[in-house]
Short mmCIF file of C-alpha atoms in Angstrom, two decimals:
data_model
loop_
_atom_site.label_atom_id
_atom_site.label_comp_id
_atom_site.label_asym_id
_atom_site.label_seq_id
_atom_site.Cartn_x
_atom_site.Cartn_y
_atom_site.Cartn_z
CA MET A 1 86.67 83.30 44.32
CA ARG A 2 89.46 80.89 45.23
CA ASP A 3 88.34 78.49 42.54
CA LEU A 4 88.33 81.30 39.99
CA TRP A 5 91.83 82.36 41.01
CA ALA A 6 93.10 78.78 40.85
CA ALA A 7 91.61 78.37 37.39
CA LEU A 8 93.68 81.26 36.03
CA PRO A 9 96.98 80.46 34.28
CA SER A 10 100.12 81.46 36.13
CA TRP A 11 100.81 84.39 33.80
CA GLY A 12 97.26 85.62 34.38
CA GLN A 13 97.77 85.55 38.15
CA ASP A 14 101.06 87.41 37.78
CA LEU A 15 99.42 90.09 35.63
CA LEU A 16 96.69 90.59 38.21
CA TRP A 17 99.28 90.92 40.96
CA LEU A 18 101.10 93.54 38.89
CA ALA A 19 97.87 95.44 38.29
CA ALA A 20 97.05 95.34 42.00
CA LEU A 21 100.49 96.70 42.90
CA MET A 22 100.23 99.56 40.42
CA LEU A 23 96.61 100.36 41.26
CA PRO A 24 97.47 103.09 43.85
CA VAL A 25 99.62 104.91 41.28
CA ALA A 26 96.86 104.70 38.69
CA VAL A 27 94.29 106.09 41.13
CA ILE A 28 96.56 109.01 42.09
CA ALA A 29 97.37 109.75 38.46
CA VAL A 30 93.69 109.82 37.46
CA ALA A 31 92.71 111.97 40.43
CA LEU A 32 95.49 114.52 39.95
CA LEU A 33 95.93 114.66 36.18
CA ARG A 34 92.29 114.60 35.13
CA GLY A 35 91.80 117.61 32.85
CA LEU A 36 95.39 118.84 33.37
CA ALA A 37 98.55 118.65 31.26
CA PRO A 38 101.57 119.16 33.57
CA TRP A 39 103.91 116.90 31.59
CA PRO A 40 105.65 119.60 29.48
CA LEU A 41 106.59 121.50 32.63
CA ALA A 42 107.55 118.31 34.47
CA LEU A 43 109.91 117.27 31.65
CA GLY A 44 111.34 120.76 31.64
CA MET A 45 112.11 120.41 35.35
CA VAL A 46 113.89 117.15 34.59
CA ARG A 47 116.03 118.80 31.88
CA ARG A 48 116.68 121.94 33.93
CA PHE A 49 118.89 120.11 36.43
CA GLY A 50 119.84 117.12 34.32
CA TRP A 51 122.98 116.04 36.19
CA ILE A 52 121.36 116.25 39.62
CA ASN A 53 118.37 114.32 38.38
CA ALA A 54 120.63 111.74 36.73
CA VAL A 55 122.49 111.11 40.01
CA PHE A 56 119.17 110.77 41.86
CA VAL A 57 117.88 108.26 39.30
CA GLY A 58 121.18 106.37 39.45
CA LEU A 59 120.98 105.98 43.22
CA ILE A 60 117.44 104.60 42.90
CA ALA A 61 118.58 102.19 40.16
CA VAL A 62 121.50 100.88 42.23
CA SER A 63 119.36 100.30 45.33
CA VAL A 64 116.68 98.50 43.31
CA GLY A 65 119.16 96.60 41.13
CA MET A 66 120.98 95.01 44.08
CA GLY A 67 117.77 93.49 45.40
CA ILE A 68 116.71 92.37 41.93
CA GLY A 69 120.09 90.77 41.23
CA LEU A 70 120.07 88.71 44.43
CA VAL A 71 116.51 87.47 43.89
CA ALA A 72 117.19 86.54 40.25
CA GLN A 73 120.48 84.85 41.15
CA GLU A 74 118.88 82.73 43.87
CA ARG A 75 116.21 81.49 41.47
CA GLY A 76 118.77 80.84 38.73
CA LEU A 77 120.93 78.85 41.15
CA ARG A 78 118.01 76.59 42.00
CA GLU A 79 117.16 76.04 38.34
CA GLY A 80 120.78 75.44 37.33
CA THR A 81 121.60 72.92 40.04
CA ALA A 82 118.35 71.05 39.41
CA ALA A 83 119.04 70.86 35.67
CA ALA A 84 122.61 69.64 36.31
CA ALA A 85 121.26 66.73 38.37
CA SER A 86 118.42 65.84 36.01
CA LYS A 87 120.31 62.91 34.43
CA PHE A 88 121.04 61.29 37.80
CA ASP A 89 117.97 59.34 38.85
CA LEU A 90 119.57 57.32 41.63
CA VAL A 91 123.04 57.15 43.14
CA VAL A 92 124.25 54.16 45.17
CA THR A 93 127.31 54.62 47.38
CA ALA A 94 128.82 53.29 50.57
CA PRO A 95 127.14 54.65 53.73
CA GLY A 96 127.98 58.25 54.50
CA SER A 97 126.71 61.77 53.90
CA GLU A 98 124.18 62.16 51.10
CA VAL A 99 125.22 65.77 50.53
CA THR A 100 128.90 64.84 50.30
CA MET A 101 128.19 62.06 47.83
CA LEU A 102 125.84 64.30 45.84
CA LEU A 103 128.60 66.87 45.46
CA ALA A 104 131.17 64.18 44.59
CA ALA A 105 129.18 62.01 42.17
CA VAL A 106 126.95 64.59 40.49
CA TYR A 107 128.88 67.84 40.77
CA LEU A 108 132.38 66.28 40.68
CA ARG A 109 133.65 67.94 43.86
CA PRO A 110 136.65 66.02 45.29
CA ALA A 111 135.86 64.15 48.51
CA ASP A 112 137.26 61.31 50.62
CA VAL A 113 134.73 58.50 50.27
CA PRO A 114 134.70 54.72 50.73
CA LEU A 115 134.17 52.28 47.86
CA ILE A 116 131.53 49.78 46.77
CA ASP A 117 132.97 46.31 46.23
CA GLY A 118 132.49 43.91 43.33
CA PRO A 119 129.73 41.68 44.78
CA THR A 120 127.63 44.72 45.66
CA TYR A 121 128.02 46.16 42.18
CA ALA A 122 127.10 42.81 40.65
CA GLU A 123 123.94 42.76 42.78
CA ILE A 124 122.95 46.19 41.52
CA VAL A 125 123.50 45.23 37.90
CA ALA A 126 121.53 42.01 38.31
CA ASP A 127 118.39 43.80 39.54
CA PRO A 128 115.80 43.60 36.71
CA ARG A 129 114.60 47.15 37.48
CA VAL A 130 117.99 48.59 36.55
CA ARG A 131 118.48 49.74 32.97
CA LEU A 132 121.99 51.12 33.48
CA ALA A 133 124.41 50.85 36.40
CA ALA A 134 127.47 52.96 35.66
CA PRO A 135 130.49 52.84 37.98
CA ILE A 136 132.50 56.02 38.21
CA ALA A 137 136.12 56.47 39.22
CA PHE A 138 137.73 59.81 39.87
CA GLY A 139 140.91 61.16 41.39
CA ASP A 140 142.96 62.20 38.35
CA SER A 141 142.79 65.47 36.44
CA TYR A 142 143.98 67.21 33.32
CA GLU A 143 144.93 70.90 33.65
CA GLY A 144 142.43 71.29 36.48
CA ASP A 145 139.60 69.40 34.77
CA PRO A 146 138.57 66.12 36.43
CA VAL A 147 139.29 62.83 34.69
CA VAL A 148 136.36 60.49 35.35
CA GLY A 149 136.35 56.80 34.57
CA THR A 150 132.99 55.31 33.57
CA VAL A 151 131.32 53.20 30.87
CA ALA A 152 130.38 54.26 27.35
CA ASP A 153 126.64 53.79 27.94
CA PHE A 154 126.71 56.42 30.68
CA VAL A 155 128.29 58.94 28.30
CA THR A 156 125.45 58.26 25.85
CA HIS A 157 122.89 58.68 28.65
CA LEU A 158 124.47 61.91 29.86
CA THR A 159 124.41 63.53 26.41
CA ASP A 160 121.35 61.82 24.89
CA GLY A 161 123.72 60.50 22.23
CA GLU A 162 124.81 63.98 21.08
CA ILE A 163 128.55 63.52 20.72
CA GLU A 164 130.95 65.08 18.23
CA GLY A 165 133.22 62.30 17.05
CA ARG A 166 132.64 58.96 18.75
CA LEU A 167 132.69 57.16 22.08
CA PHE A 168 135.89 55.69 23.48
CA ALA A 169 136.55 52.13 22.35
CA THR A 170 139.91 51.39 23.99
CA GLU A 171 141.57 52.18 27.30
CA GLY A 172 143.68 54.86 25.64
CA GLU A 173 140.78 56.96 24.33
CA ALA A 174 138.73 59.73 25.95
CA VAL A 175 135.59 61.79 25.41
CA VAL A 176 135.82 65.35 26.72
CA GLY A 177 133.18 67.73 28.00
CA HIS A 178 132.00 70.63 25.87
CA LEU A 179 134.16 73.19 27.72
CA VAL A 180 137.43 71.23 27.89
CA GLU A 181 139.94 73.13 25.76
CA VAL A 182 141.32 70.33 23.62
CA ALA A 183 140.65 69.34 20.02
CA LEU A 184 139.65 65.96 18.64
CA GLY A 185 142.75 63.94 17.96
CA ASP A 186 144.82 65.63 20.67
CA GLU A 187 146.64 63.54 23.24
CA ILE A 188 146.37 64.41 26.93
CA ALA A 189 148.35 63.11 29.91
CA PRO A 190 146.45 62.75 33.21
CA ALA A 191 147.83 64.04 36.49
CA HIS A 192 147.24 62.26 39.79
CA GLY A 193 145.09 64.37 42.12
CA HIS A 194 143.48 67.78 41.78
CA GLY A 195 144.51 71.41 41.99
CA ALA A 196 147.84 72.40 43.49
CA ALA A 197 148.37 68.89 44.87
CA ALA A 198 148.15 67.24 41.43
CA ASP A 199 151.21 65.20 40.45
CA ALA A 200 151.75 65.55 36.71
CA HIS A 201 154.47 62.88 36.68
CA ALA A 202 152.63 60.12 38.55
CA HIS A 203 151.36 58.59 35.29
CA GLU A 204 154.25 59.66 33.10
CA GLY A 205 154.23 57.87 29.78
CA PHE A 206 150.48 57.23 29.81
CA HIS A 207 148.14 59.34 27.68
CA TYR A 208 144.66 59.45 26.20
CA GLU A 209 143.65 60.30 22.66
CA VAL A 210 140.58 62.55 22.47
CA VAL A 211 138.09 60.88 20.13
CA GLY A 212 134.83 62.64 21.07
CA ARG A 213 133.31 65.78 22.56
CA MET A 214 130.02 65.87 24.43
CA ALA A 215 127.25 68.32 23.67
CA PRO A 216 126.68 70.96 26.39
CA THR A 217 124.98 69.58 29.49
CA GLY A 218 124.97 72.69 31.68
CA SER A 219 126.67 70.70 34.44
CA PRO A 220 130.21 70.23 35.82
CA TRP A 221 130.52 67.31 33.39
CA ASP A 222 131.07 69.92 30.65
CA ARG A 223 134.56 70.33 32.13
CA ALA A 224 135.27 66.63 32.64
CA VAL A 225 137.40 64.17 30.70
CA LEU A 226 135.52 60.87 30.47
CA VAL A 227 137.59 57.74 29.96
CA PRO A 228 137.00 53.97 30.31
CA VAL A 229 136.89 53.07 33.98
CA GLU A 230 139.26 50.18 33.19
CA SER A 231 141.96 52.66 32.21
CA VAL A 232 141.69 54.54 35.52
CA TRP A 233 141.98 51.27 37.42
CA GLY A 234 144.79 50.02 35.23
CA VAL A 235 146.93 53.15 35.35
CA HIS A 236 147.01 52.78 39.14
CA GLY A 237 148.07 49.15 38.97
CA LEU A 238 144.69 47.65 39.84
CA ALA A 239 142.71 44.88 38.21
CA ASP A 240 140.48 46.07 35.38
CA GLY A 241 137.30 44.30 36.46
CA HIS A 242 137.70 41.44 33.98
CA ALA A 243 139.17 37.99 34.47
CA PRO A 244 142.30 37.29 32.41
CA HIS A 245 141.67 36.01 28.87
CA PRO A 246 141.99 32.24 28.42
CA GLN A 247 144.97 32.66 26.15
CA GLU A 248 146.63 34.68 28.90
CA ALA A 249 146.11 32.03 31.56
CA HIS A 250 149.58 30.51 30.97
CA GLY A 251 151.22 33.44 29.30
CA GLY A 252 152.53 35.10 32.43
CA THR A 253 151.22 38.52 31.49
CA GLN A 254 151.45 41.47 33.78
CA GLU A 255 147.66 41.85 33.70
CA GLU A 256 147.22 38.29 34.97
CA GLU A 257 149.53 38.83 37.92
CA ARG A 258 147.85 42.12 38.77
CA GLY A 259 144.40 40.52 38.68
CA HIS A 260 145.39 37.41 40.69
CA ASN A 261 147.21 39.42 43.31
CA HIS A 262 144.14 41.57 43.68
CA ALA A 263 141.81 38.58 43.95
CA GLU A 264 143.97 36.73 46.50
CA ALA A 265 144.51 39.76 48.70
CA HIS A 266 140.98 41.13 48.35
CA GLU A 267 139.83 40.38 51.88
CA ASP A 268 143.05 41.36 53.72
CA GLU A 269 144.06 44.33 51.66
CA HIS A 270 140.62 45.82 50.99
CA GLY A 271 139.47 45.52 54.57
CA GLU A 272 142.37 47.70 55.67
CA ALA A 273 142.03 50.03 52.70
CA HIS A 274 138.41 50.89 53.46
CA GLU A 275 139.42 52.09 56.93
CA ALA A 276 142.42 53.93 55.56
CA ARG A 277 140.24 55.87 53.16
CA ARG A 278 138.55 57.61 56.06
CA ASP A 279 141.53 57.97 58.39
CA ASP A 280 144.38 58.73 56.01
CA GLY A 281 142.59 60.76 53.35
CA HIS A 282 142.93 58.20 50.56
CA GLY A 283 139.24 57.61 49.98
CA GLU A 284 138.91 60.33 47.38
CA THR A 285 138.93 57.78 44.60
CA HIS A 286 139.24 54.09 44.14
CA ASP A 287 142.78 54.65 43.01
CA HIS A 288 143.56 56.79 46.04
CA ALA A 289 142.21 54.02 48.24
CA HIS A 290 144.81 51.57 46.97
CA GLU A 291 147.70 54.01 46.61
CA ASP A 292 149.23 53.35 50.02
CA SER A 293 148.88 49.59 49.62
CA HIS A 294 150.77 49.58 46.34
CA ALA A 295 153.32 52.05 47.58
CA ALA A 296 154.03 49.86 50.62
CA HIS A 297 154.63 46.79 48.45
CA GLY A 298 156.02 48.60 45.41
CA GLU A 299 159.56 47.30 45.74
CA ASP A 300 158.53 43.71 46.29
CA HIS A 301 155.97 43.94 43.49
CA ALA A 302 158.56 45.22 41.04
CA ASP A 303 161.00 42.49 42.05
CA ALA A 304 158.31 39.87 41.61
CA HIS A 305 157.65 41.07 38.12
CA GLY A 306 161.35 40.93 37.35
CA ASP A 307 161.83 37.46 38.74
CA GLU A 308 158.72 35.84 37.30
CA HIS A 309 158.48 37.46 33.89
CA GLY A 310 161.98 38.61 33.08
CA HIS A 311 161.10 42.09 31.89
CA ALA A 312 161.69 44.22 35.00
CA ASP A 313 164.94 45.23 36.62
CA ALA A 314 165.90 46.97 39.86
CA ASP A 315 165.42 50.39 38.33
CA GLY A 316 161.71 49.78 37.61
CA GLU A 317 161.93 49.59 33.82
CA ALA A 318 158.90 47.31 33.71
CA HIS A 319 156.77 50.04 35.24
CA ASP A 320 157.86 52.43 32.47
CA ASP A 321 157.16 49.79 29.85
CA GLU A 322 153.70 49.29 31.28
CA HIS A 323 152.91 52.97 30.74
CA ASP A 324 154.62 53.22 27.40
CA HIS A 325 152.69 50.28 25.98
CA ALA A 326 149.38 50.70 27.81
CA ASN A 327 147.71 52.23 24.80
CA ASP A 328 149.06 49.53 22.51
CA GLU A 329 147.69 46.73 24.70
CA ALA A 330 144.32 48.41 25.30
CA PRO A 331 142.57 47.31 22.09
CA SER A 332 142.85 43.65 23.11
CA ARG A 333 141.22 44.24 26.48
CA ALA A 334 137.47 44.11 27.09
CA LEU A 335 135.70 47.35 28.02
CA GLY A 336 132.53 47.77 30.02
CA PRO A 337 130.31 45.31 31.84
CA PRO A 338 129.88 42.56 32.75
CA TYR A 339 132.57 42.78 35.43
CA ASP A 340 133.96 39.90 37.43
CA PRO A 341 133.39 40.65 41.15
CA ALA A 342 136.73 39.01 42.01
CA TYR A 343 138.58 41.47 39.78
CA PHE A 344 136.46 44.54 40.54
CA PRO A 345 138.68 47.05 42.43
CA GLY A 346 135.77 49.13 43.76
CA THR A 347 133.93 52.30 42.85
CA PRO A 348 132.96 55.32 44.98
CA ALA A 349 129.50 55.52 43.40
CA VAL A 350 127.21 53.75 40.96
CA ILE A 351 124.90 55.90 38.83
CA VAL A 352 121.69 53.90 38.45
CA VAL A 353 119.16 54.55 35.68
CA PRO A 354 115.93 52.59 36.27
CA HIS A 355 113.43 51.61 33.61
CA SER A 356 110.88 54.02 35.14
CA ILE A 357 111.00 56.81 37.69
CA GLY A 358 108.66 54.85 39.96
CA GLN A 359 111.19 52.04 40.16
CA ALA A 360 113.81 54.50 41.41
CA TYR A 361 112.04 54.71 44.77
CA ALA A 362 111.87 50.92 45.04
CA LEU A 363 115.56 50.65 44.20
CA GLN A 364 116.39 53.30 46.77
CA SER A 365 114.67 51.26 49.42
CA ALA A 366 116.31 48.02 48.25
CA PHE A 367 119.88 49.38 48.33
CA THR A 368 119.68 51.49 51.47
CA ARG A 369 121.37 49.25 54.03
CA ASP A 370 122.89 50.38 57.29
CA ALA A 371 126.16 48.49 56.97
CA GLY A 372 126.37 47.99 53.22
CA THR A 373 125.16 50.69 50.85
CA MET A 374 123.36 54.00 50.74
CA ALA A 375 121.02 54.92 47.88
CA PHE A 376 119.59 58.40 47.39
CA LEU A 377 117.69 60.43 44.84
CA PRO A 378 119.69 63.55 43.95
CA GLY A 379 116.47 65.48 43.36
CA ALA A 380 115.25 64.66 46.87
CA VAL A 381 118.55 65.77 48.44
CA LEU A 382 118.41 69.00 46.46
CA SER A 383 114.85 69.58 47.69
CA GLN A 384 116.11 69.34 51.26
CA LEU A 385 118.85 71.83 50.50
CA TYR A 386 116.36 74.14 48.81
CA ALA A 387 114.12 73.95 51.88
CA LEU A 388 117.06 75.03 54.01
CA LEU A 389 117.87 77.79 51.55
CA GLY A 390 114.20 78.75 51.60
CA ASP A 391 114.44 79.51 55.31
CA VAL A 392 117.53 81.59 54.65
CA ARG A 393 115.72 83.27 51.75
CA GLN A 394 112.84 84.26 54.02
CA ALA A 395 115.27 85.87 56.43
CA MET A 396 117.01 87.63 53.56
CA SER A 397 113.65 88.75 52.17
CA LEU A 398 112.77 90.31 55.50
CA MET A 399 116.11 92.07 55.59
CA SER A 400 115.55 93.18 52.00
CA LEU A 401 112.16 94.64 52.89
CA VAL A 402 113.71 96.60 55.76
CA ALA A 403 116.47 97.78 53.44
CA GLN A 404 113.93 98.79 50.79
CA GLY A 405 112.00 100.73 53.44
CA LEU A 406 115.15 102.61 54.38
CA VAL A 407 115.86 103.23 50.69
CA ALA A 408 112.32 104.54 50.21
CA ALA A 409 112.73 106.92 53.15
CA SER A 410 116.05 108.10 51.73
CA VAL A 411 114.47 108.60 48.31
CA LEU A 412 111.66 110.70 49.76
CA THR A 413 114.14 112.77 51.76
CA GLY A 414 116.21 113.34 48.65
CA LEU A 415 113.08 114.18 46.70
CA VAL A 416 112.16 116.87 49.25
CA MET A 417 115.61 118.39 48.96
CA LEU A 418 115.47 118.18 45.16
CA LEU A 419 112.07 119.83 45.01
CA ARG A 420 113.35 122.86 46.91
CA LEU A 421 115.37 123.69 43.80
CA PHE A 422 112.04 124.44 42.13
CA GLN A 423 110.47 126.38 44.99
CA ARG A 424 110.75 129.71 43.17
CA HIS A 425 109.26 128.21 40.01
CA ILE A 426 106.30 126.88 41.97
CA ALA A 427 105.82 130.24 43.65
CA LEU A 428 105.85 131.93 40.26
CA LEU A 429 103.20 129.59 38.93
CA ARG A 430 101.06 130.22 41.99
CA ALA A 431 101.43 133.99 41.45
CA LEU A 432 100.29 133.52 37.86
CA GLY A 433 97.09 131.89 39.13
CA ALA A 434 97.87 128.16 38.81
CA PRO A 435 95.46 126.11 40.97
CA THR A 436 96.78 124.03 43.85
CA ARG A 437 95.80 120.75 42.16
CA PHE A 438 97.87 121.70 39.11
CA LEU A 439 100.90 122.48 41.29
CA VAL A 440 100.57 119.21 43.20
CA ALA A 441 100.13 117.32 39.92
CA LEU A 442 103.22 119.02 38.48
CA VAL A 443 105.47 118.26 41.45
CA TRP A 444 104.12 114.72 41.81
CA SER A 445 104.59 114.04 38.08
CA TYR A 446 108.18 115.22 38.31
CA GLY A 447 108.93 112.98 41.30
CA ALA A 448 107.06 109.99 39.83
CA THR A 449 109.02 110.34 36.58
CA LEU A 450 112.33 110.04 38.45
CA LEU A 451 111.06 107.09 40.47
CA VAL A 452 109.81 105.19 37.42
CA LEU A 453 113.05 105.83 35.52
CA GLY A 454 115.07 104.62 38.52
CA GLY A 455 112.91 101.50 38.88
CA VAL A 456 113.17 100.56 35.20
CA LEU A 457 116.92 101.12 35.15
CA GLY A 458 117.19 99.14 38.38
CA LEU A 459 115.45 96.24 36.70
CA GLY A 460 118.05 96.25 33.94
CA LEU A 461 120.90 96.71 36.42
CA GLY A 462 119.55 93.77 38.43
CA TRP A 463 119.64 91.58 35.33
CA ALA A 464 123.24 92.64 34.67
CA THR A 465 124.16 91.93 38.29
CA ALA A 466 122.61 88.46 38.07
CA ALA A 467 124.52 87.79 34.84
CA VAL A 468 127.84 88.70 36.48
CA LEU A 469 127.10 86.60 39.56
CA SER A 470 126.01 83.67 37.38
CA GLY A 471 129.26 83.82 35.45
CA VAL A 472 131.27 83.74 38.68
CA VAL A 473 129.25 80.82 40.09
CA ALA A 474 129.45 78.90 36.79
CA ALA A 475 133.22 79.37 36.63
CA ARG A 476 133.64 78.02 40.17
CA THR A 477 131.13 75.17 40.11
CA GLY A 478 130.70 74.28 36.42
CA VAL A 479 126.92 74.60 36.81
CA ALA A 480 125.30 76.73 34.10
CA ILE A 481 123.12 79.30 35.90
CA PRO A 482 120.28 80.63 33.73
CA VAL A 483 119.97 84.40 33.76
CA GLY A 484 116.60 86.04 33.33
CA LEU A 485 114.06 88.30 34.92
CA GLY A 486 110.82 86.77 36.09
CA TRP A 487 107.59 88.00 37.56
CA PRO A 488 108.98 88.14 41.13
CA GLU A 489 111.50 90.76 40.04
CA VAL A 490 108.85 92.75 38.15
CA HIS A 491 106.56 92.62 41.18
CA LEU A 492 109.38 93.81 43.44
CA VAL A 493 110.08 96.85 41.27
CA ALA A 494 106.37 97.61 40.86
CA GLY A 495 105.84 97.48 44.62
CA PHE A 496 108.79 99.79 45.25
CA VAL A 497 107.68 102.32 42.65
CA ALA A 498 104.07 102.22 43.82
CA ALA A 499 104.99 102.76 47.47
CA THR A 500 107.44 105.61 46.86
CA ALA A 501 105.22 107.28 44.24
CA SER A 502 102.28 107.22 46.63
CA LEU A 503 104.37 108.71 49.43
CA ALA A 504 105.71 111.35 47.01
CA LEU A 505 102.34 113.08 47.38
CA LEU A 506 103.43 114.29 50.82
CA PRO A 507 106.46 116.40 49.75
CA ALA A 508 104.51 117.60 46.68
CA TRP A 509 101.65 118.83 48.84
CA ALA A 510 104.01 120.34 51.43
CA LEU A 511 105.96 122.22 48.76
CA THR A 512 102.89 123.74 47.12
CA ARG A 513 101.42 124.72 50.48
CA GLY A 514 104.65 126.31 51.60
CA THR A 515 105.13 128.62 48.62
CA GLY A 516 103.48 131.94 48.05
CA PRO A 517 104.09 135.19 46.28
CA SER A 518 106.98 135.90 48.59
CA GLY A 519 108.78 132.97 47.10
CA THR A 520 109.19 134.85 43.83
CA ARG A 521 111.41 137.47 45.31
CA PRO A 522 115.09 137.21 44.50
#
């Protein structure tokens, strides 16, 4: 029997479960209604007190719909979060919390995290099992939407190449998510930070031109602004990951000084910065990590630029010129890998795409090091969270069953009170010679009709509740939550209707037994 059950398709198993749940109702209906036709009178009873019956049906629908909505929303949340992480095979970060880094790197939730240095990133890229190793840099925003620095190949991977317009080709260009409210060709100015703490004037004079829009991904990246990672590093005064061009070696350019200062101070400055990220709250992004360092030396740095290159004064005009001309200089700068480890400022996470899913596990093992890096599979972390939620779901299911039992008892009590409205009608039918089975069938049919109507409406109300909850969750998290009713919801409604309809025999039998000719008297 087990083999036969296992051989059935899933929809076949669900249909059999539904039939088993409704079997008691079918047996009662056949036993009571065989050879009888109580439906015209039962429908008349429904119409006779329409408003009272409507309120009773509405109460049933609300009680059923709340349970249906929660069950459907929980399943939709699992499906939506899993789909949002489907493009992230492996994430490599500095050691820390896998859940925190999952939320930061995959779901773009701001967090204070340490950085991966240049040599480590170069080691990841050099692994022959790696097809794509995309650094990400976050910390800026545009009207509440995160600005994320990355490489063009990652944008192609994230969207499967479905982009309206084109990919960014210079440091002054951006590709926006499907839900970002800007048009192609618009210019946007990034703010430093997120939310109420964002500083709209920190990068004054610097802007991006929107050259592409991603197709919907159903993830928080639909509300992200994707830009070259070099531009995020550069706008914060860091090296851009590339050694200065040969023709710039003796030209005294600002980029050369920025890169050499970074390379010479890498050990001293970065060692302190990594600790500061944890203690002082500047680890949210690579640019946050270096913010204090540059702020501390800002005056001397500006003076050095003025003395050595002759285009900065005490009022910081060189800094303004850097922003004003950043977009003009960008086309001459290289974008994307390979990066020079000596000029690599650091990245909070590297999104790794292996050549095969089997290699992802090997790479996870290779880059999980106690003192160096942490590699994790987002799907595995989500499975752990789902297991935790599963325990909570079991507790909620038990509470839901208790609540449904109380609702069923309340429904039966209300049904008894409602049936007393028809006591005189039942007594009249008995006086006219109606058999007891007919009276029980009539009262039971009336009660079952209200219960079925309430269950069906509750199913629809549950879907509407799930849709509203999904919209709220999607607005807060950026994760598209699918809305739909599945077999679990249908089984829940069928079980509720079957249980209450079966118990409705008791008040029906009690009412018919308690009426007699005396009940016809006014």
